[in-house]
mmCIF file of C-alpha atoms in Angstrom:
data_model
loop_
_atom_site.group_PDB
_atom_site.id
_atom_site.type_symbol
_atom_site.label_atom_id
_atom_site.label_comp_id
_atom_site.label_asym_id
_atom_site.label_seq_id
_atom_site.Cartn_x
_atom_site.Cartn_y
_atom_site.Cartn_z
ATOM 1 C CA MET A 498 84.456 112.036 100.482
ATOM 2 C CA PRO A 499 82.043 111.095 103.366
ATOM 3 C CA THR A 500 81.370 107.478 103.703
ATOM 4 C CA ALA A 501 77.643 107.569 103.117
ATOM 5 C CA ARG A 502 78.261 109.595 99.821
ATOM 6 C CA MET A 503 80.963 107.015 98.681
ATOM 7 C CA GLU A 504 78.514 104.044 99.378
ATOM 8 C CA ALA A 505 75.509 105.738 97.346
ATOM 9 C CA LEU A 506 78.030 106.552 94.595
ATOM 10 C CA ARG A 507 78.954 102.732 94.739
ATOM 11 C CA ALA A 508 75.742 101.511 94.668
ATOM 12 C CA ALA A 509 75.022 103.629 91.450
ATOM 13 C CA ASP A 510 78.159 102.979 89.605
ATOM 14 C CA ALA A 511 81.083 100.885 91.162
ATOM 15 C CA ASN A 512 83.574 101.669 88.628
ATOM 16 C CA SER A 513 83.295 105.451 89.096
ATOM 17 C CA ALA A 514 83.327 104.864 93.024
ATOM 18 C CA ASP A 515 86.725 102.916 92.792
ATOM 19 C CA ALA A 516 88.228 105.754 90.517
ATOM 20 C CA LEU A 517 87.330 108.502 92.994
ATOM 21 C CA HIS A 518 88.179 106.619 96.162
ATOM 22 C CA TYR A 519 91.583 107.906 96.947
ATOM 23 C CA ALA A 520 93.374 110.587 99.662
ATOM 24 C CA HIS A 521 96.280 112.716 100.027
ATOM 25 C CA ARG A 522 98.104 113.264 103.513
ATOM 26 C CA PRO A 523 97.166 116.659 104.973
ATOM 27 C CA LEU A 524 99.246 119.730 103.151
ATOM 28 C CA VAL A 525 101.290 120.221 106.208
ATOM 29 C CA GLU A 526 102.412 116.424 106.263
ATOM 30 C CA GLN A 527 103.202 116.803 102.641
ATOM 31 C CA LEU A 528 105.275 119.747 103.013
ATOM 32 C CA ASP A 529 107.029 118.508 106.288
ATOM 33 C CA ALA A 530 107.876 115.309 103.935
ATOM 34 C CA GLY A 531 109.278 117.554 101.317
ATOM 35 C CA ALA A 532 106.716 118.155 98.802
ATOM 36 C CA ARG A 533 107.327 121.562 97.289
ATOM 37 C CA GLN A 534 104.797 121.319 94.310
ATOM 38 C CA LEU A 535 101.006 121.066 95.203
ATOM 39 C CA GLU A 536 97.905 121.082 93.112
ATOM 40 C CA LEU A 537 94.614 122.085 94.397
ATOM 41 C CA ASP A 538 91.489 122.535 92.571
ATOM 42 C CA ILE A 539 90.198 126.069 93.313
ATOM 43 C CA TRP A 540 86.269 127.163 92.621
ATOM 44 C CA TYR A 541 85.358 130.833 92.801
ATOM 45 C CA ASP A 542 82.012 131.276 94.792
ATOM 46 C CA PRO A 543 81.598 135.318 94.623
ATOM 47 C CA ARG A 544 78.176 135.182 96.671
ATOM 48 C CA GLY A 545 78.728 132.106 98.922
ATOM 49 C CA GLY A 546 76.343 129.129 99.167
ATOM 50 C CA LEU A 547 77.199 128.006 95.359
ATOM 51 C CA TYR A 548 78.810 124.688 96.606
ATOM 52 C CA ALA A 549 76.932 124.696 100.104
ATOM 53 C CA ASP A 550 74.142 122.009 99.145
ATOM 54 C CA GLY A 551 75.172 118.607 101.517
ATOM 55 C CA SER A 552 77.801 120.460 103.398
ATOM 56 C CA THR A 553 77.417 121.252 107.225
ATOM 57 C CA ASP A 554 80.312 123.744 107.282
ATOM 58 C CA PRO A 555 79.217 127.258 107.469
ATOM 59 C CA ALA A 556 82.276 128.262 105.511
ATOM 60 C CA MET A 557 80.614 127.198 102.432
ATOM 61 C CA LEU A 558 77.787 129.715 102.867
ATOM 62 C CA GLN A 559 80.445 132.651 102.855
ATOM 63 C CA PRO A 560 81.898 134.304 99.510
ATOM 64 C CA GLY A 561 85.448 133.205 98.486
ATOM 65 C CA PHE A 562 87.496 130.253 96.904
ATOM 66 C CA LYS A 563 86.368 127.099 97.711
ATOM 67 C CA VAL A 564 88.940 123.770 97.503
ATOM 68 C CA GLN A 565 87.209 120.850 96.146
ATOM 69 C CA HIS A 566 88.058 118.085 93.396
ATOM 70 C CA MET A 567 84.967 118.366 91.749
ATOM 71 C CA ALA A 568 82.628 121.266 92.299
ATOM 72 C CA GLU A 569 79.238 120.425 94.033
ATOM 73 C CA PHE A 570 80.457 116.711 94.656
ATOM 74 C CA ASP A 571 83.083 116.407 97.594
ATOM 75 C CA ASN A 572 82.180 119.616 99.703
ATOM 76 C CA ARG A 573 82.792 117.932 102.785
ATOM 77 C CA SER A 574 86.738 117.450 102.207
ATOM 78 C CA ASN A 575 89.188 118.534 105.148
ATOM 79 C CA CYS A 576 90.090 121.575 103.389
ATOM 80 C CA LEU A 577 87.151 123.420 102.178
ATOM 81 C CA THR A 578 88.208 127.093 101.688
ATOM 82 C CA LEU A 579 91.566 128.386 100.309
ATOM 83 C CA VAL A 580 91.846 130.902 103.004
#
């Protein structure tokens, strides 16, 4: 989650911010380390733009599957689309 968004959340609700503040290693690193089971949160966006608010990535305006832990909240992750 971008720093500014986390700071805004922390100002509004520190407990929720703490619960959401975590990260995983990039998928390639996880696989190289031996992980063979992955969980991704996939959201379908048939027309594009459904989850684009707050994102500067043009991929969020395209139709397809988006990868977000919480739809419309973490749309600046390092893996936005399934493909």
